[in-house]
CSV table of C-alpha atoms and ligand atoms in Angstrom, one decimal:
chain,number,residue,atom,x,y,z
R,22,UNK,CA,0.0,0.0,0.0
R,23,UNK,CA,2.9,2.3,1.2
R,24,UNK,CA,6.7,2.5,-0.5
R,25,UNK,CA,8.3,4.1,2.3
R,26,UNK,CA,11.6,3.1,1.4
R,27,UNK,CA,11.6,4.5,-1.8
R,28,UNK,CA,10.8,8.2,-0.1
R,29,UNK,CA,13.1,7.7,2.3
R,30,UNK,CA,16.2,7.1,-0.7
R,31,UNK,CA,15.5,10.5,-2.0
R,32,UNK,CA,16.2,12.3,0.8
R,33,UNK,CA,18.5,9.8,2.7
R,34,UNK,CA,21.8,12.3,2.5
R,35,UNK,CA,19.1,15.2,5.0
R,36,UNK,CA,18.0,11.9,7.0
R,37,UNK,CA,21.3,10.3,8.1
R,38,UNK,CA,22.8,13.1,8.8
R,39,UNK,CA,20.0,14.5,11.3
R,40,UNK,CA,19.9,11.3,12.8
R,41,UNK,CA,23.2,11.0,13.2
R,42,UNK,CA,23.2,14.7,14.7
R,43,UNK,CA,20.6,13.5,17.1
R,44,UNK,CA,23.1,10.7,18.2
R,45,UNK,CA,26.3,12.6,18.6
R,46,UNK,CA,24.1,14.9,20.2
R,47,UNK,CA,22.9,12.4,23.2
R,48,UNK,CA,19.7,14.7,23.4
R,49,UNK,CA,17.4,12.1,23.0
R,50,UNK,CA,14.2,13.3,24.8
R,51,UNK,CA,13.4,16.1,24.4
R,52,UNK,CA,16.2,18.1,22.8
R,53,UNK,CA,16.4,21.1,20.8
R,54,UNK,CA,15.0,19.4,17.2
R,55,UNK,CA,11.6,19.0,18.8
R,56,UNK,CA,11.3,22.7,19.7
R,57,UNK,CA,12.9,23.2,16.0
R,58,UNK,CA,10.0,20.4,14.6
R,59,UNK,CA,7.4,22.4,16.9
R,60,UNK,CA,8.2,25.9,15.8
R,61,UNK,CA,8.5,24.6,11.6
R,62,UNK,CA,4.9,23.1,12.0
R,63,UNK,CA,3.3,26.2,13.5
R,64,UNK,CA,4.8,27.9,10.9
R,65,UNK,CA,3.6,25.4,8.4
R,66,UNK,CA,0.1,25.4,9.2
R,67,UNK,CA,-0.4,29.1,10.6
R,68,UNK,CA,-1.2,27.6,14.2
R,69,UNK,CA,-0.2,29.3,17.3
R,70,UNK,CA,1.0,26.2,19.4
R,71,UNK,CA,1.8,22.6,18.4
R,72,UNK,CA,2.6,20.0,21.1
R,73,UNK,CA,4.5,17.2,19.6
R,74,UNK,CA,3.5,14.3,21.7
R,75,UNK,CA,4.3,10.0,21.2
R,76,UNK,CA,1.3,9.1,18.9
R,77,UNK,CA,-2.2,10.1,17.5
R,78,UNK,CA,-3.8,8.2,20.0
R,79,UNK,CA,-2.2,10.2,22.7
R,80,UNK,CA,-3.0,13.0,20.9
R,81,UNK,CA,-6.3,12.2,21.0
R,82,UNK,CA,-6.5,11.5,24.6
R,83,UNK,CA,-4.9,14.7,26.0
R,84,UNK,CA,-7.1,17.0,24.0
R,85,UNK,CA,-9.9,15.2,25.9
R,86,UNK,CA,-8.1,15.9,29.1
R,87,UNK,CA,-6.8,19.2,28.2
R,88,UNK,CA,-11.0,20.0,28.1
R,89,UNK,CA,-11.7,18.9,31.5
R,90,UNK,CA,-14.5,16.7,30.5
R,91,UNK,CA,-16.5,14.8,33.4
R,92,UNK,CA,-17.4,10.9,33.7
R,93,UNK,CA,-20.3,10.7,31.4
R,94,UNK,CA,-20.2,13.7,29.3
R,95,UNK,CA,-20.9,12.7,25.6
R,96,UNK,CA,-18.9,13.1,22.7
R,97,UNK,CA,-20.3,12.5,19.4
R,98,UNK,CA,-18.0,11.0,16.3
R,99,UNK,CA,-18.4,9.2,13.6
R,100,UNK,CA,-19.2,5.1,13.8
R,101,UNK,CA,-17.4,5.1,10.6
R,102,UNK,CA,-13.6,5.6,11.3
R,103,UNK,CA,-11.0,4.1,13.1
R,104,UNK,CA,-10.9,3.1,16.2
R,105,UNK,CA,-8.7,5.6,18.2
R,106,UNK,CA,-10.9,7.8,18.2
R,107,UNK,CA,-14.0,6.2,20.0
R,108,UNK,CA,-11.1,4.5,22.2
R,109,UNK,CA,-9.8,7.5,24.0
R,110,UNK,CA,-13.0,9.0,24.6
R,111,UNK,CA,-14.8,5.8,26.6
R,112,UNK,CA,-10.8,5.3,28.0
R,113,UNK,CA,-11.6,8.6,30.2
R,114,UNK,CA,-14.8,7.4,31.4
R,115,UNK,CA,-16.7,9.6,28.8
R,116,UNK,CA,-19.6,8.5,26.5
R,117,UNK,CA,-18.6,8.0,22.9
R,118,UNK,CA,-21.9,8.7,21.0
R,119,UNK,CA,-21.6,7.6,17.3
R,120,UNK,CA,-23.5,8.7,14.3
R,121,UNK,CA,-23.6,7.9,10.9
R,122,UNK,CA,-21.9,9.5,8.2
R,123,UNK,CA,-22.2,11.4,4.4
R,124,UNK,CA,-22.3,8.5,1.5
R,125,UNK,CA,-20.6,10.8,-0.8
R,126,UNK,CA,-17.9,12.1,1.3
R,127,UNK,CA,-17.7,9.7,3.8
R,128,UNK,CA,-17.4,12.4,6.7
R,129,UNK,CA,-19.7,12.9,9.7
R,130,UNK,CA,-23.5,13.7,8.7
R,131,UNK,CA,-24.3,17.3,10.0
R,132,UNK,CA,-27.9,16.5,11.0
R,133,UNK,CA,-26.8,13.2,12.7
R,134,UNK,CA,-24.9,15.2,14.8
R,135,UNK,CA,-28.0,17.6,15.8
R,136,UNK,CA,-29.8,14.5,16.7
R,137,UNK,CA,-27.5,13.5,18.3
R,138,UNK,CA,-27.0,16.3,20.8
R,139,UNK,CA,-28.2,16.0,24.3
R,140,UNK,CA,-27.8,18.4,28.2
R,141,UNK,CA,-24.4,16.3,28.6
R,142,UNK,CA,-23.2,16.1,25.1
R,143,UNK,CA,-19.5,18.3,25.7
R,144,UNK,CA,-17.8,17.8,22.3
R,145,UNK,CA,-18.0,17.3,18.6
R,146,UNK,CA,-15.1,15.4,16.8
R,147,UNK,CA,-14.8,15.5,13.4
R,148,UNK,CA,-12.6,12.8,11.3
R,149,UNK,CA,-11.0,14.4,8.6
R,150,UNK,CA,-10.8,10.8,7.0
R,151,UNK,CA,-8.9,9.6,4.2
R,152,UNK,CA,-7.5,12.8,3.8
R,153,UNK,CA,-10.3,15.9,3.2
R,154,UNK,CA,-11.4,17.9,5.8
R,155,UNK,CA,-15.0,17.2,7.2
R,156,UNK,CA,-17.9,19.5,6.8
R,157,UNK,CA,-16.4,22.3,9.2
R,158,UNK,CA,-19.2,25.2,8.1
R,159,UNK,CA,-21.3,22.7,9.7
R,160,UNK,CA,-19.9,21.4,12.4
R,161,UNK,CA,-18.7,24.7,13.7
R,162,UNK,CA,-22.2,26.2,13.2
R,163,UNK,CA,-23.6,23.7,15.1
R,164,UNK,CA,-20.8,23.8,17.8
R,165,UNK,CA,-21.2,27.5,18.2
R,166,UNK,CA,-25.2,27.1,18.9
R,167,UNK,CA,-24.6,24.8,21.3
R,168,UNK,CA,-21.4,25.6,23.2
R,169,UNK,CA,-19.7,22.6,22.0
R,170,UNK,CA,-16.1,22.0,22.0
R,171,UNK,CA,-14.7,20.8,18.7
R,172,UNK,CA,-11.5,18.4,18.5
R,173,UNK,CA,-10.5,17.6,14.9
R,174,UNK,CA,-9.0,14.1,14.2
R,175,UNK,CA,-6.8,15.4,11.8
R,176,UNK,CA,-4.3,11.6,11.4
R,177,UNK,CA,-5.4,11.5,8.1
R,178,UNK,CA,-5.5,15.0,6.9
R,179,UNK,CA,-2.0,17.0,8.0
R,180,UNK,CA,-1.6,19.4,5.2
R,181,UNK,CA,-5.3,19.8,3.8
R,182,UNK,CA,-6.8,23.4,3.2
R,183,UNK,CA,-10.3,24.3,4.0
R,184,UNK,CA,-11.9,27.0,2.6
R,185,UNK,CA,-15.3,28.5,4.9
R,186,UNK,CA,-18.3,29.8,2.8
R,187,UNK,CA,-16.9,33.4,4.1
R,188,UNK,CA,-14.0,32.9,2.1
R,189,UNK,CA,-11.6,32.3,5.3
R,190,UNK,CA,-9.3,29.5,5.1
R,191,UNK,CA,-7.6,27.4,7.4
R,192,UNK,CA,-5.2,24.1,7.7
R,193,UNK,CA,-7.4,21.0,8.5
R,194,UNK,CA,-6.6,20.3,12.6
R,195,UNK,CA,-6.8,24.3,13.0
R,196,UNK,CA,-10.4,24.8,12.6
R,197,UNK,CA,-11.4,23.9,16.5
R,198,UNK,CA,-10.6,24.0,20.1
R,199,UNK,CA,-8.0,21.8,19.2
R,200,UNK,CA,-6.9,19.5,16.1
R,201,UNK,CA,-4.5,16.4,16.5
R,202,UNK,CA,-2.5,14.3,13.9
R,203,UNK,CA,-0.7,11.7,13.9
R,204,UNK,CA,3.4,10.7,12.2
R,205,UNK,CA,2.6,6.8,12.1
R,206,UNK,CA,5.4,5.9,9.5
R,207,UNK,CA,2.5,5.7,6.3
R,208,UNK,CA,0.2,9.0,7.4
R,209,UNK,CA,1.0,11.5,4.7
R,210,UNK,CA,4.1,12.9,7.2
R,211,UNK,CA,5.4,10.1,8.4
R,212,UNK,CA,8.5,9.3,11.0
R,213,UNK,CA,10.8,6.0,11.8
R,214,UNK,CA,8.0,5.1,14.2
R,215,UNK,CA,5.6,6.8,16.4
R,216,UNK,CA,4.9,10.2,17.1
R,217,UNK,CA,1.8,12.7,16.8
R,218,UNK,CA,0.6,16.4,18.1
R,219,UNK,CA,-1.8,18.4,19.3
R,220,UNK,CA,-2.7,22.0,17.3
R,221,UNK,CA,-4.6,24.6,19.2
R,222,UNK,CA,-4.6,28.7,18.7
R,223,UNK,CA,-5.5,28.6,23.0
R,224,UNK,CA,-3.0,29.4,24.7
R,225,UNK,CA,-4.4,28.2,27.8
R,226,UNK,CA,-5.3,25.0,26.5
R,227,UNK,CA,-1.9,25.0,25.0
R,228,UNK,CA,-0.7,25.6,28.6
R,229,UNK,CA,-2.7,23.0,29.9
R,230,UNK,CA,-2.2,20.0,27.5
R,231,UNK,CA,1.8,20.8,27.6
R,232,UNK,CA,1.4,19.7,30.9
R,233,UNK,CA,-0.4,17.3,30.9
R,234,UNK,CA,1.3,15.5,28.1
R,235,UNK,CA,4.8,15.8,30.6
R,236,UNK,CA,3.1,14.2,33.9
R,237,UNK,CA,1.2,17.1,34.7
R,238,UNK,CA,4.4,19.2,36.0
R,239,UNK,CA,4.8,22.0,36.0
R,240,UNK,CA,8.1,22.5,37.2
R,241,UNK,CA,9.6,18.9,37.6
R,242,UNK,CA,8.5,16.8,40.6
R,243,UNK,CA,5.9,19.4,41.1
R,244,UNK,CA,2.4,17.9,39.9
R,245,UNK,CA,-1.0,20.3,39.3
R,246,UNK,CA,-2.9,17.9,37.8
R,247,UNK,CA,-2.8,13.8,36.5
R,248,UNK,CA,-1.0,13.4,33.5
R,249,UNK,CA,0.6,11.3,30.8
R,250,UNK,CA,4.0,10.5,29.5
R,251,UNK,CA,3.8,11.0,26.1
R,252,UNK,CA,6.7,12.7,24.1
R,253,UNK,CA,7.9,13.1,20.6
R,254,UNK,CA,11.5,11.7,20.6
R,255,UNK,CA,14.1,13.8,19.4
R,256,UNK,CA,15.4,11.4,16.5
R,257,UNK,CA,11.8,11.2,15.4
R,258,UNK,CA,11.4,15.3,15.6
R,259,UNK,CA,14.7,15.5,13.4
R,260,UNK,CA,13.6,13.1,10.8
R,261,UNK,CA,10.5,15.1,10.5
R,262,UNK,CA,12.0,18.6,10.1
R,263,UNK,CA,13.6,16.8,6.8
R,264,UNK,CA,10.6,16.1,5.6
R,265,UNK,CA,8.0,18.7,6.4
R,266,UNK,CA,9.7,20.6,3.6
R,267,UNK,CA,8.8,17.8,1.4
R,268,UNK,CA,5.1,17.5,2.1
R,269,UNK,CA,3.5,19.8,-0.1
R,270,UNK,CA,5.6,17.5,-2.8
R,271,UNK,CA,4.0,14.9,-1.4
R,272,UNK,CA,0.6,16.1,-1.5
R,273,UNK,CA,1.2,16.3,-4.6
R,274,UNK,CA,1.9,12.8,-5.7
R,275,UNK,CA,-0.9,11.6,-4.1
R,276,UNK,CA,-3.4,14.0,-6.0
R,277,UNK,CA,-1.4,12.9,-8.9
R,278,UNK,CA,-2.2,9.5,-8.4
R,279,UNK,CA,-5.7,9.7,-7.5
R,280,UNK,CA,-6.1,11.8,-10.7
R,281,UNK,CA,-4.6,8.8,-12.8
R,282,UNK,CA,-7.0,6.4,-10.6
R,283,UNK,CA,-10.1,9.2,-11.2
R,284,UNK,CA,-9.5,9.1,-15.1
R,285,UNK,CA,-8.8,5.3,-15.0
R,286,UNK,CA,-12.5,4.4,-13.5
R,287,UNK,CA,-14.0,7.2,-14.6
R,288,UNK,CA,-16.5,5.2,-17.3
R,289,UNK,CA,-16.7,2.1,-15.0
R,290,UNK,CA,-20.4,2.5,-13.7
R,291,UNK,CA,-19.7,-0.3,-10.5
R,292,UNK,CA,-17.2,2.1,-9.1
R,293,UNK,CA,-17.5,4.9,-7.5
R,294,UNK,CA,-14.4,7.1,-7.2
R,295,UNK,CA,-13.9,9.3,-4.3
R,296,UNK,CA,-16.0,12.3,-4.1
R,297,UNK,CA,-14.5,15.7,-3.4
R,298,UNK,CA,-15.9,18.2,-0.2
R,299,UNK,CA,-15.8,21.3,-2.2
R,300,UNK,CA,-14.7,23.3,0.8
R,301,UNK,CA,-11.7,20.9,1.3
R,302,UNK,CA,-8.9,20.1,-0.7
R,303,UNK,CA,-7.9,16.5,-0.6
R,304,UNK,CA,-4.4,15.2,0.3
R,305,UNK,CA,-5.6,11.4,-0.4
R,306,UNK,CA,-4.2,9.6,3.1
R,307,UNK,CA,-6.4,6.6,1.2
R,308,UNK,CA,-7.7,6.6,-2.2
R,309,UNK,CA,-11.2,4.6,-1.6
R,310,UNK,CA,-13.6,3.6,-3.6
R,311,UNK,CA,-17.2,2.3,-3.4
R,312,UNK,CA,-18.0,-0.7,-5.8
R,313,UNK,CA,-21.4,-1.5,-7.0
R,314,UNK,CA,-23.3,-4.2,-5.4
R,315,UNK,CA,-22.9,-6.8,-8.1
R,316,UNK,CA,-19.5,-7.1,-7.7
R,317,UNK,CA,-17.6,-9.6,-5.1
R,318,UNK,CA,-15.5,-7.4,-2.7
R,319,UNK,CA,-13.3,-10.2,-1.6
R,320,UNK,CA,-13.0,-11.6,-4.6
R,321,UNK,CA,-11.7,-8.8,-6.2
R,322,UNK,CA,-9.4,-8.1,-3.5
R,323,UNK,CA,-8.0,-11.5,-3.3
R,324,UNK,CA,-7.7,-11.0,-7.3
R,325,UNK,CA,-5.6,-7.9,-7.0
R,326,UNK,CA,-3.3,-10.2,-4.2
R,327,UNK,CA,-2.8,-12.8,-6.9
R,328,UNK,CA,-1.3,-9.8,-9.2
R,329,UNK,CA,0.6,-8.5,-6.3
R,330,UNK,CA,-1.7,-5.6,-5.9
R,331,UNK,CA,-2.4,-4.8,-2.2
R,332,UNK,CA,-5.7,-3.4,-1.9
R,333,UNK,CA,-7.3,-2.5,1.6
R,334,UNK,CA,-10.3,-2.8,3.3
R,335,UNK,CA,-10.5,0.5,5.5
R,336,UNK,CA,-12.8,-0.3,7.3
R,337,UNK,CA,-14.2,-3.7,7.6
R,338,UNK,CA,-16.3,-2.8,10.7
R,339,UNK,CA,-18.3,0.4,11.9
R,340,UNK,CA,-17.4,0.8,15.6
R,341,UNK,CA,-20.7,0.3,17.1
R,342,UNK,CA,-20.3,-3.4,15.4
R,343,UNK,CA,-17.4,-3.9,17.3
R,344,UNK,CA,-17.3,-5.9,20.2
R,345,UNK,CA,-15.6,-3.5,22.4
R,346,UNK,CA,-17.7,-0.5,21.4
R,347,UNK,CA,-21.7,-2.5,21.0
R,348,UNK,CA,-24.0,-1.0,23.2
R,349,UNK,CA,-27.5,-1.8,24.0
R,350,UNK,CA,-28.3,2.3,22.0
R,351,UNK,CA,-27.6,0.8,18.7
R,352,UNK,CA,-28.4,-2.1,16.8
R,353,UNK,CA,-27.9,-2.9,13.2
R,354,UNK,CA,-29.5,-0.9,10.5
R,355,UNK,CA,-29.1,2.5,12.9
R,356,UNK,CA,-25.9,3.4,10.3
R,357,UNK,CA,-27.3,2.5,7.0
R,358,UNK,CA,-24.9,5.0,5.2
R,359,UNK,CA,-22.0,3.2,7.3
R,360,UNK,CA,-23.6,-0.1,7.4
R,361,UNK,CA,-23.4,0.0,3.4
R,362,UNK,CA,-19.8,1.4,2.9
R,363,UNK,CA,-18.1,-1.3,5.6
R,364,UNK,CA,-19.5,-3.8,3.1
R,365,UNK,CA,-18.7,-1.8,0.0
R,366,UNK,CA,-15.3,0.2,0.1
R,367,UNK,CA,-11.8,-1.1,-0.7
R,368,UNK,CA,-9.0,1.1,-0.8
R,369,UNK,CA,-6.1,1.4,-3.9
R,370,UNK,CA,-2.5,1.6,-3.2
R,371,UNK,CA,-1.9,5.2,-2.5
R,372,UNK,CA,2.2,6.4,-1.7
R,373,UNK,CA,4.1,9.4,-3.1
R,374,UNK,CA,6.5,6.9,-4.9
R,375,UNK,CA,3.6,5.2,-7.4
R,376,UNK,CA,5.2,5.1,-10.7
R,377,UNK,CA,2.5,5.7,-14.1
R,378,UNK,CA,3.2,1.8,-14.9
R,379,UNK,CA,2.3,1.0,-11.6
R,380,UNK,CA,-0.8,2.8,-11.9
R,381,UNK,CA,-1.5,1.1,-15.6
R,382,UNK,CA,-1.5,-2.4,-13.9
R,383,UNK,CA,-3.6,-1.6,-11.1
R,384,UNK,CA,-6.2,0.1,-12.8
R,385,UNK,CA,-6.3,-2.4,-15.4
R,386,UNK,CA,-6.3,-5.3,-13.2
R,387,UNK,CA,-9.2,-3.7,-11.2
R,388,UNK,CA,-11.2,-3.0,-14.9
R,389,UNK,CA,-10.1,-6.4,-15.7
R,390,UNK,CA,-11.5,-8.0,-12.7
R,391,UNK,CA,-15.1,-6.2,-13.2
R,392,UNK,CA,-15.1,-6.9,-16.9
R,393,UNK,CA,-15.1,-11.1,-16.1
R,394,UNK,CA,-17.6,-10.7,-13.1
R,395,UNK,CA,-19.6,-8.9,-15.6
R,396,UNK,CA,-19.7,-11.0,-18.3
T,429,PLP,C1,-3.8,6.7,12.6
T,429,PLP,C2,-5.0,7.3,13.2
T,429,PLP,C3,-5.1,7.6,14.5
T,429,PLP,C4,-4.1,7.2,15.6
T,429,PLP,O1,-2.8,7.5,15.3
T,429,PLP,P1,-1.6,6.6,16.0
T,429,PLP,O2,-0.4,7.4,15.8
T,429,PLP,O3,-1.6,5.3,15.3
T,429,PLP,O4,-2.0,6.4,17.4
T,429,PLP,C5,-6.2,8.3,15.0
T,429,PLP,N1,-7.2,8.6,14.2
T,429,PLP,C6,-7.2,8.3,12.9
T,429,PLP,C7,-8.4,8.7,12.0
T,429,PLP,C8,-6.1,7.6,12.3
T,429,PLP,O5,-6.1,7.3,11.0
C-alpha cells in the first residue's frame, strides 16, 4: 500500500545526517530538534501552538483531558472511522456517542450530529478521514449554537486546506478547540516510528495540555494535575523537520495519483471514485472507492493479491459493530450510510513513490477484474 523506502532514498543524505546529529548529540528526549520540529509546523500550518507528543492516539487522549470533561459527558464521532478515536473517549470514562456518516464524502452527517445532541453532550469530533477535511461550516455552526467543543481528528489530513463559505481558510486540525494528527510511518508525514501532536490557537489549552502530556508538571516533581507520559523523541522530531519541507511535494503525488486512478474508472459504472468536499482540498491519506453491489469485494481483493496488488479494506467494521464498542443504544441498520460502505469500500494503493506503470497495472487489473464478473 505504502513505499516508504523508496521516499526515504531521495532524501537519505538530509535523514542520516539528522539522525546522526541526534546521536552525537545524546539529546534524546526532548532536545532542541523538537522545539525546531514544533516551531516549523506552526509555521507550516499558521497555528499558534503545536505539542508534539508519542502518537495520535495520545493525541487524541490529551485533548480530551486538556478539556476537562467529566465521567459521562458525551462526545459525538463518527461510527465510521477508526478506532482511536472512539477508544480514547470511553478510555476517560466519557460516553462515545456515534452517528452515521455522508455516502458521498464519507465524513460525519451534520444533521446526525443535531440529533445527536443532548444536556451532557461536551464535544464534537470531526474525522477528517482519508484525507479531506470534514464538513467544518457545519460542524462549527452547530458547535457555536450549542457551546460545544470541537477536536479535529486530523491523522489522516495534516496538510489539507479548507476554505469557509466566508471565504476564510484554514489548515485541517486548526479549525477547533484543538486538532490532533498523527506521524505513524505511512500517514501523509510520516517518522521512523511513532509520534503525533496536538494543534490549538489557545493558549491556555496549549498551557494545559503541555502539561499534561509531561506528567502534569509543572516545574519537575511538582504535579498540578494527573498526566501522561507521552513525548515526541528527538530522533523522530529531526527526521520530521527533513521532511515537512517535502510535504506539499508529497501532496502532490498523491493528487497525482488519485487523478490517474479518477480518469482510469472514470466510465466504469460499478465504481465509485472518491467524491471531493468542495470546501476541502484532498491530500488522499487513502484513495477509496465504493464498488457496485454486483461485484464480489473479496473476490476482487484476493484477485488484486494474486497480481501482487495490495488493496485494503479500511474499514471492515463500523465501531458500534465492534465488540468493544456494541452497546444496548444501537443495533444494526441504525448506520445505514455506514452499514453500506463497511460492506462496500476497498481502498487502492496510494504512496508518493507510485510510478505511471504501476498505476496502468492496477487500474487495469481492477477494470479487468469487473469486466469477467460482468460478463
Ligand atoms: C492513525 C489514526 C489515529 C491514531 O494514530 P496513532 O499514531 O496510530 O496512534 C487516529 N485517528 C485516525 C483517524 C487515524 O487514522
Amino acid at each position: 500500500m505504502v513505499d516508504l523506502l523508496s521516499q526515504y532514498e531521495k532524501i537519505q543524505g538530509e535523514v542520516d545526517q539528522a539522525i546522526q546529529n541526534v546521536v552525537r548529540s545524546s539529546a534524546y528526549i526532548n532536545g532542541p530538534e523538537v522545539k525546531s520540529f514544533q516551531a516549523d509546523l506552526e509555521a507550516y500550518l499558521g497555528v499558534k501552538h503545536v505539542i508534539p507528543c508519542a502518537n495520535g492516539t495520545d493525541a487524541l487522549q490529551i485533548a480530551m483531558m486538556g478539556l476537562d470533561l467529566k465521567p459521562g459527558d458525551e462526545v459525538i464521532t463518527a461510527t465510521f472511522t477508526y478506532v482511536a478515536t472512539a477508544e480514547v473517549i470511553a478510555l476517560l470514562g466519557l460516553k462515545p456517542v456515534l452517528v452515521d456518516v455522508n455516502e458521498d464524502t464519507f465524513d460525519l452527517n451534520p444533521d446526525q450530529v443535531r440529533a445527536a445532541i443532548t444536556e451532557r453532550t461536551k464535544a464534537i469530533v470531526p474525522v477528517h478521514l482519508f484525507g479531506q477535511c470534514a464538513n467544518m461550516d457545519a460542524i462549527m455552526d452547530i458547535a457555536k449554537e450549542h457551546n460545544l467543543f470541537v477536536v479535529e481528528d486530523t491523522a489522516q489530513a495534516i496538510g489539507a486546506d479548507y476554505t469557509f463559505n466566508d471565504g476564510s481558510q484554514a489548515s485541517a486540525g486548526c479549525m477547533g478547540d484543538i486538532g490532533t494528527t498523527s506521524f505513524f510511518p505511512s500517514k501523509n508525514l510520516g517518522c521512523y516510528g511513532d509520534g503525533g501532536a496536538i494543534f490549538t490557537n489557545n493558549d491556555e489549552l496549549a498551557k494545559k495540555m503541555r502539561i499534561i502530556s509531561n506528567h502534569g508538571q509543572t516545574v519537575r516533581y511538582y504535579h498540578d494535575m494527573i498526566g501522561v507520559n507521552s513525548r515526541l523523541d528527538s530522533m523522530q522530531a529531526a527526521i520530521l523537520r527533513c521532511k515537512l519541507p517535502h510535504l506539499n511535494d508529497y501532496i502532490s503525488a498523491r493528487q497525482a495519483a488519485a487523478d490517474y486512478y479518477d480518469q482510469a474508472f472514470k466510465n466504469v459504472p460499478e465504481l465509485k471514485v472518491p467524491a471531493r468536499n468542495s470546501n476541502s482540498s484532498h491530500v488522499f491519506h487513502q484513495y477509496t472507492l465504493v464498488l457496485s453491489d454486483d461485484i464480489d469485494r473479496n473476490a476482487l481483493v484476493e484477485y488484486l493479491k494474486t497480481k501482487d496488488i495490495p488493496a485494503m479494506i479500511y474499514y471492515p467494521v463500523a465501531l458500534h459493530m465492534q465488540k468493544a464498542y456494541k452497546d444496548e443504544r444501537y443495533s444494526d441498520g441504525d448506520f445505514p450510510v455506514t452499514e453500506r460502505l463497511v460492506s462496500r469500500v476497498f481502498s487502492l494503493p496510494m504512496h508518493t513513490e507510485l510510478e505511471t506503470n504501476q498505476l496502468e497495472l492496477i487500474t487495469s487489473e481492477v477494470i479487468n477484474f469487473i469486466n469477467n464478473q460482468r460478463s
